[in-house]
Amino acid sequence: MMTTAAKSQESSNRGNEQGRRQRPAWSKTSFPLTVAVFEFPNDNGSPNFSVKLTRAFRRDESSEWENTEYLGGGGDLLRAAKMLESADAFVQSRLQADYRARKEDGDGF
């Protein structure tokens, strides 16, 4: 019984760690779209990135703003493509900076 409780607590602790909000390393908003890039350390020392694209919307004039990962047609698609291109430029610049820093330090190169 104690083993089950310990495993349950361990799972709960991992859930709490994952539940914490991490601030993006970079973000850009072109209403109603927002793109955010999150940077995480990797086992080999180089950074790992995740990108989240969201669209704000309201169901009607009196409702609260909500977010979705679904895009509307028309202008959302081109705007999202341009924003993702900017996010890619940010990620590539961070990867290049990491590569240069590791090369200067002699870490595995």
XYZ file of N, CA, C and O in Angstrom:
436
model
N 0.831 -1.188 0.000
C 0.000 0.000 0.000
C 0.872 1.247 0.000
O 0.570 2.200 -0.667
N 1.966 1.238 0.743
C 2.857 2.387 0.805
C 3.486 2.656 -0.556
O 3.646 3.793 -0.958
N 3.835 1.605 -1.296
C 4.433 1.762 -2.612
C 3.473 2.465 -3.551
O 3.863 3.358 -4.297
N 2.207 2.101 -3.531
C 1.202 2.740 -4.375
C 1.058 4.214 -4.023
O 0.994 5.067 -4.904
N 1.056 4.528 -2.741
C 0.946 5.920 -2.312
C 2.167 6.719 -2.763
O 2.054 7.857 -3.202
N 3.359 6.111 -2.674
C 4.577 6.801 -3.095
C 4.556 7.065 -4.595
O 4.916 8.139 -5.058
N 4.105 6.077 -5.379
C 4.022 6.261 -6.826
C 3.005 7.340 -7.166
O 3.221 8.141 -8.060
N 1.911 7.348 -6.447
C 0.875 8.351 -6.682
C 1.413 9.745 -6.394
O 1.167 10.688 -7.148
N 2.161 9.895 -5.296
C 2.751 11.187 -4.950
C 3.765 11.615 -5.997
O 3.825 12.766 -6.397
N 4.568 10.661 -6.491
C 5.560 10.961 -7.515
C 4.882 11.449 -8.792
O 5.295 12.430 -9.396
N 3.814 10.793 -9.207
C 3.058 11.219 -10.387
C 2.462 12.590 -10.175
O 2.464 13.433 -11.069
N 1.969 12.839 -8.970
C 1.383 14.141 -8.652
C 2.442 15.236 -8.726
O 2.188 16.322 -9.242
N 3.640 14.963 -8.218
C 4.717 15.949 -8.265
C 5.105 16.270 -9.700
O 5.327 17.414 -10.058
N 5.193 15.245 -10.565
C 5.510 15.481 -11.966
C 4.423 16.306 -12.621
O 4.700 17.190 -13.409
N 3.188 16.041 -12.297
C 2.074 16.803 -12.849
C 2.133 18.257 -12.445
O 1.865 19.153 -13.238
N 2.527 18.511 -11.178
C 2.659 19.888 -10.709
C 3.769 20.622 -11.441
O 3.652 21.785 -11.773
N 4.897 19.926 -11.686
C 6.001 20.545 -12.411
C 5.571 20.889 -13.830
O 5.890 21.947 -14.342
N 4.839 19.993 -14.477
C 4.385 20.237 -15.836
C 3.278 21.278 -15.860
O 3.101 21.970 -16.846
N 2.545 21.416 -14.776
C 1.440 22.352 -14.716
C 1.881 23.801 -14.543
O 1.113 24.711 -14.777
N 3.131 24.001 -14.112
C 3.634 25.368 -13.967
C 3.759 26.011 -15.335
O 4.197 25.389 -16.281
N 3.405 27.281 -15.381
C 3.492 27.995 -16.648
C 4.904 28.497 -16.863
O 5.460 29.170 -16.016
N 5.451 28.165 -18.002
C 6.757 28.673 -18.367
C 6.552 29.876 -19.279
O 5.687 29.864 -20.151
N 7.352 30.885 -19.081
C 7.274 32.062 -19.928
C 7.960 31.758 -21.255
O 9.001 31.100 -21.289
N 7.392 32.252 -22.353
C 8.036 32.009 -23.649
C 9.366 32.757 -23.753
O 9.545 33.835 -23.169
N 10.286 32.183 -24.506
C 11.558 32.837 -24.780
C 11.354 33.961 -25.795
O 12.124 34.915 -25.836
N 10.300 33.845 -26.606
C 9.988 34.837 -27.639
C 8.506 34.701 -27.965
O 7.969 33.605 -27.976
N 7.848 35.817 -28.233
C 6.455 35.754 -28.675
C 6.146 36.958 -29.553
O 6.847 37.978 -29.511
N 5.102 36.819 -30.339
C 4.660 37.890 -31.230
C 3.153 37.774 -31.372
O 2.611 36.681 -31.531
N 2.482 38.927 -31.319
C 1.033 38.952 -31.481
C 0.675 39.849 -32.653
O 1.196 40.950 -32.789
N -0.181 39.338 -33.493
C -0.817 40.102 -34.564
C -2.286 39.731 -34.448
O -2.733 38.747 -35.021
N -3.008 40.508 -33.638
C -4.355 40.140 -33.235
C -5.189 39.683 -34.424
O -5.167 40.320 -35.457
N -5.845 38.551 -34.294
C -6.122 37.736 -33.110
C -5.151 36.583 -32.896
O -5.399 35.714 -32.091
N -4.016 36.575 -33.614
C -3.078 35.461 -33.516
C -1.902 35.792 -32.604
O -1.437 36.929 -32.556
N -1.422 34.766 -31.915
C -0.218 34.873 -31.099
C 0.625 33.631 -31.326
O 0.103 32.513 -31.325
N 1.919 33.841 -31.529
C 2.852 32.721 -31.615
C 3.855 32.877 -30.472
O 4.302 33.987 -30.184
N 4.149 31.781 -29.800
C 5.085 31.793 -28.675
C 6.081 30.658 -28.860
O 5.707 29.549 -29.238
N 7.352 30.958 -28.597
C 8.417 29.964 -28.677
C 8.912 29.710 -27.262
O 9.269 30.638 -26.547
N 8.927 28.451 -26.876
C 9.406 28.033 -25.562
C 10.718 27.293 -25.745
O 10.852 26.479 -26.666
N 11.675 27.577 -24.880
C 12.997 26.970 -24.965
C 13.220 26.081 -23.749
O 12.969 26.491 -22.619
N 13.683 24.862 -24.005
C 13.932 23.889 -22.946
C 15.336 23.321 -23.097
O 15.808 23.143 -24.224
N 16.001 23.014 -21.995
C 17.311 22.365 -22.109
C 17.133 20.941 -22.615
O 16.108 20.312 -22.395
N 18.129 20.467 -23.303
C 18.131 19.120 -23.844
C 19.204 18.316 -23.124
O 20.124 18.893 -22.544
N 19.115 16.999 -23.132
C 20.089 16.152 -22.441
C 21.518 16.390 -22.927
O 22.457 16.291 -22.162
N 21.679 16.710 -24.209
C 23.025 16.908 -24.753
C 23.518 18.345 -24.581
O 24.587 18.693 -25.055
N 22.735 19.210 -23.931
C 23.157 20.575 -23.665
C 22.645 21.601 -24.647
O 22.595 22.785 -24.341
N 22.285 21.180 -25.849
C 21.753 22.145 -26.818
C 20.277 22.405 -26.508
O 19.596 21.565 -25.933
N 19.773 23.571 -26.897
C 18.375 23.889 -26.571
C 17.383 23.127 -27.445
O 17.696 22.716 -28.558
N 16.197 22.942 -26.908
C 15.082 22.314 -27.610
C 13.946 23.334 -27.606
O 13.748 24.033 -26.617
N 13.192 23.425 -28.678
C 12.165 24.448 -28.799
C 10.798 23.842 -29.074
O 10.685 22.837 -29.766
N 9.769 24.491 -28.533
C 8.379 24.180 -28.833
C 7.711 25.484 -29.239
O 7.993 26.536 -28.674
N 6.824 25.404 -30.220
C 6.148 26.596 -30.727
C 4.644 26.396 -30.593
O 4.117 25.336 -30.946
N 3.976 27.423 -30.078
C 2.528 27.363 -29.904
C 1.899 28.532 -30.659
O 2.283 29.686 -30.476
N 0.935 28.234 -31.509
C 0.197 29.244 -32.254
C -1.254 29.203 -31.788
O -1.872 28.141 -31.790
N -1.780 30.334 -31.346
C -3.162 30.388 -30.878
C -3.903 31.534 -31.556
O -3.303 32.496 -32.023
N -5.212 31.395 -31.581
C -6.095 32.412 -32.155
C -7.139 32.776 -31.105
O -7.800 31.901 -30.539
N -7.286 34.073 -30.823
C -8.298 34.539 -29.875
C -9.630 34.699 -30.609
O -9.672 35.094 -31.773
N -10.715 34.364 -29.899
C -12.045 34.524 -30.484
C -13.079 34.682 -29.378
O -12.832 34.339 -28.230
N -14.228 35.203 -29.737
C -15.376 35.274 -28.830
C -16.548 34.610 -29.525
O -16.743 34.769 -30.721
N -17.318 33.865 -28.764
C -18.482 33.171 -29.326
C -19.577 34.154 -29.716
O -20.308 33.931 -30.658
N -19.686 35.254 -28.953
C -20.616 36.334 -29.286
C -20.125 37.604 -28.608
O -19.145 37.583 -27.874
N -20.789 38.720 -28.839
C -20.337 40.018 -28.332
C -20.250 40.093 -26.806
O -19.439 40.837 -26.269
N -21.051 39.324 -26.106
C -21.062 39.408 -24.644
C -20.213 38.333 -23.958
O -20.103 38.330 -22.736
N -19.591 37.448 -24.719
C -18.817 36.364 -24.105
C -17.364 36.782 -23.875
O -16.880 37.760 -24.439
N -16.691 36.016 -23.036
C -15.274 36.226 -22.749
C -14.435 35.788 -23.945
O -14.848 34.947 -24.732
N -13.222 36.355 -24.054
C -12.292 35.920 -25.087
C -11.770 34.528 -24.738
O -11.481 34.231 -23.583
N -11.656 33.678 -25.737
C -11.110 32.332 -25.592
C -9.987 32.160 -26.603
O -9.859 32.953 -27.532
N -9.200 31.102 -26.436
C -8.132 30.786 -27.388
C -8.362 29.420 -27.993
O -8.889 28.520 -27.335
N -7.952 29.267 -29.245
C -8.035 27.993 -29.936
C -6.784 27.818 -30.780
O -6.091 28.793 -31.100
N -6.486 26.580 -31.136
C -5.370 26.324 -32.039
C -5.829 26.256 -33.495
O -5.023 26.112 -34.401
N -7.121 26.405 -33.728
C -7.675 26.389 -35.083
C -7.663 27.792 -35.679
O -7.980 28.761 -35.005
N -7.297 27.891 -36.932
C -7.252 29.176 -37.615
C -8.520 29.380 -38.423
O -9.127 28.419 -38.895
N -8.875 30.640 -38.604
C -9.968 30.981 -39.508
C -9.400 31.063 -40.922
O -8.197 31.181 -41.123
N -10.255 31.019 -41.895
C -9.796 31.120 -43.278
C -9.345 32.533 -43.594
O -9.289 33.416 -42.743
N -9.010 32.751 -44.810
C -8.652 34.094 -45.257
C -7.382 34.611 -44.645
O -6.328 34.005 -44.746
N -7.448 35.752 -43.980
C -6.274 36.449 -43.463
C -5.488 35.710 -42.405
O -4.299 35.969 -42.243
N -6.092 34.807 -41.652
C -5.369 34.089 -40.604
C -4.226 33.254 -41.174
O -3.162 33.164 -40.559
N -4.438 32.652 -42.302
C -3.441 31.724 -42.842
C -2.151 32.437 -43.231
O -1.057 32.024 -42.843
N -2.254 33.508 -43.982
C -1.067 34.245 -44.397
C -0.385 34.898 -43.192
O 0.842 34.864 -43.056
N -1.169 35.478 -42.283
C -0.621 36.101 -41.075
C 0.113 35.049 -40.237
O 1.213 35.305 -39.738
N -0.470 33.875 -40.070
C 0.167 32.805 -39.292
C 1.473 32.365 -39.956
O 2.476 32.144 -39.269
N 1.478 32.251 -41.269
C 2.689 31.844 -41.979
C 3.812 32.844 -41.743
O 4.959 32.458 -41.478
N 3.514 34.130 -41.788
C 4.529 35.159 -41.557
C 5.012 35.132 -40.111
O 6.208 35.297 -39.841
N 4.106 34.930 -39.183
C 4.488 34.871 -37.776
C 5.354 33.645 -37.494
O 6.325 33.720 -36.733
N 5.014 32.508 -38.111
C 5.812 31.299 -37.931
C 7.185 31.453 -38.570
O 8.178 30.913 -38.068
N 7.259 32.206 -39.646
C 8.559 32.487 -40.260
C 9.426 33.289 -39.295
O 10.624 33.025 -39.141
N 8.843 34.262 -38.607
C 9.578 35.037 -37.600
C 10.016 34.147 -36.435
O 11.129 34.280 -35.925
N 9.140 33.238 -36.016
C 9.484 32.303 -34.939
C 10.647 31.410 -35.367
O 11.565 31.156 -34.579
N 10.627 30.968 -36.610
C 11.709 30.131 -37.126
C 13.028 30.902 -37.131
O 14.073 30.359 -36.765
N 12.991 32.167 -37.513
C 14.202 32.991 -37.512
C 14.766 33.111 -36.092
O 15.990 33.036 -35.888
N 13.889 33.276 -35.104
C 14.332 33.341 -33.710
C 14.998 32.033 -33.300
O 16.096 32.022 -32.734
N 14.348 30.900 -33.594
C 14.888 29.589 -33.220
C 16.240 29.372 -33.901
O 17.208 28.930 -33.258
N 16.331 29.680 -35.194
C 17.586 29.473 -35.913
C 18.706 30.334 -35.337
O 19.841 29.879 -35.214
N 18.385 31.568 -34.945
C 19.421 32.440 -34.361
C 19.899 31.887 -33.018
O 21.090 31.942 -32.708
N 18.973 31.337 -32.220
C 19.361 30.747 -30.929
C 20.214 29.496 -31.139
O 21.185 29.263 -30.421
N 19.854 28.681 -32.126
C 20.635 27.477 -32.411
C 22.035 27.839 -32.902
O 23.018 27.204 -32.511
N 22.133 28.855 -33.750
C 23.442 29.287 -34.238
C 24.293 29.835 -33.097
O 25.494 29.543 -33.008
N 23.679 30.622 -32.212
C 24.414 31.168 -31.068
C 24.896 30.038 -30.163
O 26.037 30.070 -29.670
N 24.071 29.037 -29.947
C 24.453 27.893 -29.124
C 25.596 27.134 -29.778
O 26.557 26.745 -29.112
N 25.496 26.939 -31.087
C 26.548 26.233 -31.823
C 27.877 26.972 -31.696
O 28.912 26.372 -31.407
N 27.858 28.315 -31.894
C 29.086 29.104 -31.793
C 29.668 29.028 -30.380
O 30.881 28.872 -30.204
N 28.809 29.133 -29.361
C 29.273 29.077 -27.979
C 29.888 27.721 -27.658
O 30.945 27.642 -27.004
N 29.265 26.664 -28.116
C 29.798 25.319 -27.848
C 31.096 25.081 -28.606
O 32.001 24.417 -28.116
N 31.186 25.644 -29.809
C 32.411 25.493 -30.603
C 33.568 26.223 -29.925
O 34.684 25.706 -29.866
N 33.306 27.430 -29.403
C 34.333 28.197 -28.705
C 34.779 27.489 -27.419
O 35.951 27.542 -27.067
N 33.825 26.845 -26.734
C 34.157 26.123 -25.498
C 34.782 24.771 -25.766
O 35.284 24.135 -24.853
N 34.693 24.305 -27.010
C 35.252 22.992 -27.357
C 34.408 21.837 -26.880
O 34.904 20.748 -26.698
N 33.106 22.060 -26.675
C 32.208 21.002 -26.186
C 31.752 20.116 -27.341
O 30.773 20.389 -28.010
N 32.465 19.049 -27.575
C 32.019 18.045 -28.534
C 32.215 18.417 -29.984
O 31.658 17.805 -30.858
N 33.043 19.402 -30.252
C 33.271 19.754 -31.656
C 34.718 19.562 -32.025
O 35.605 19.717 -31.335
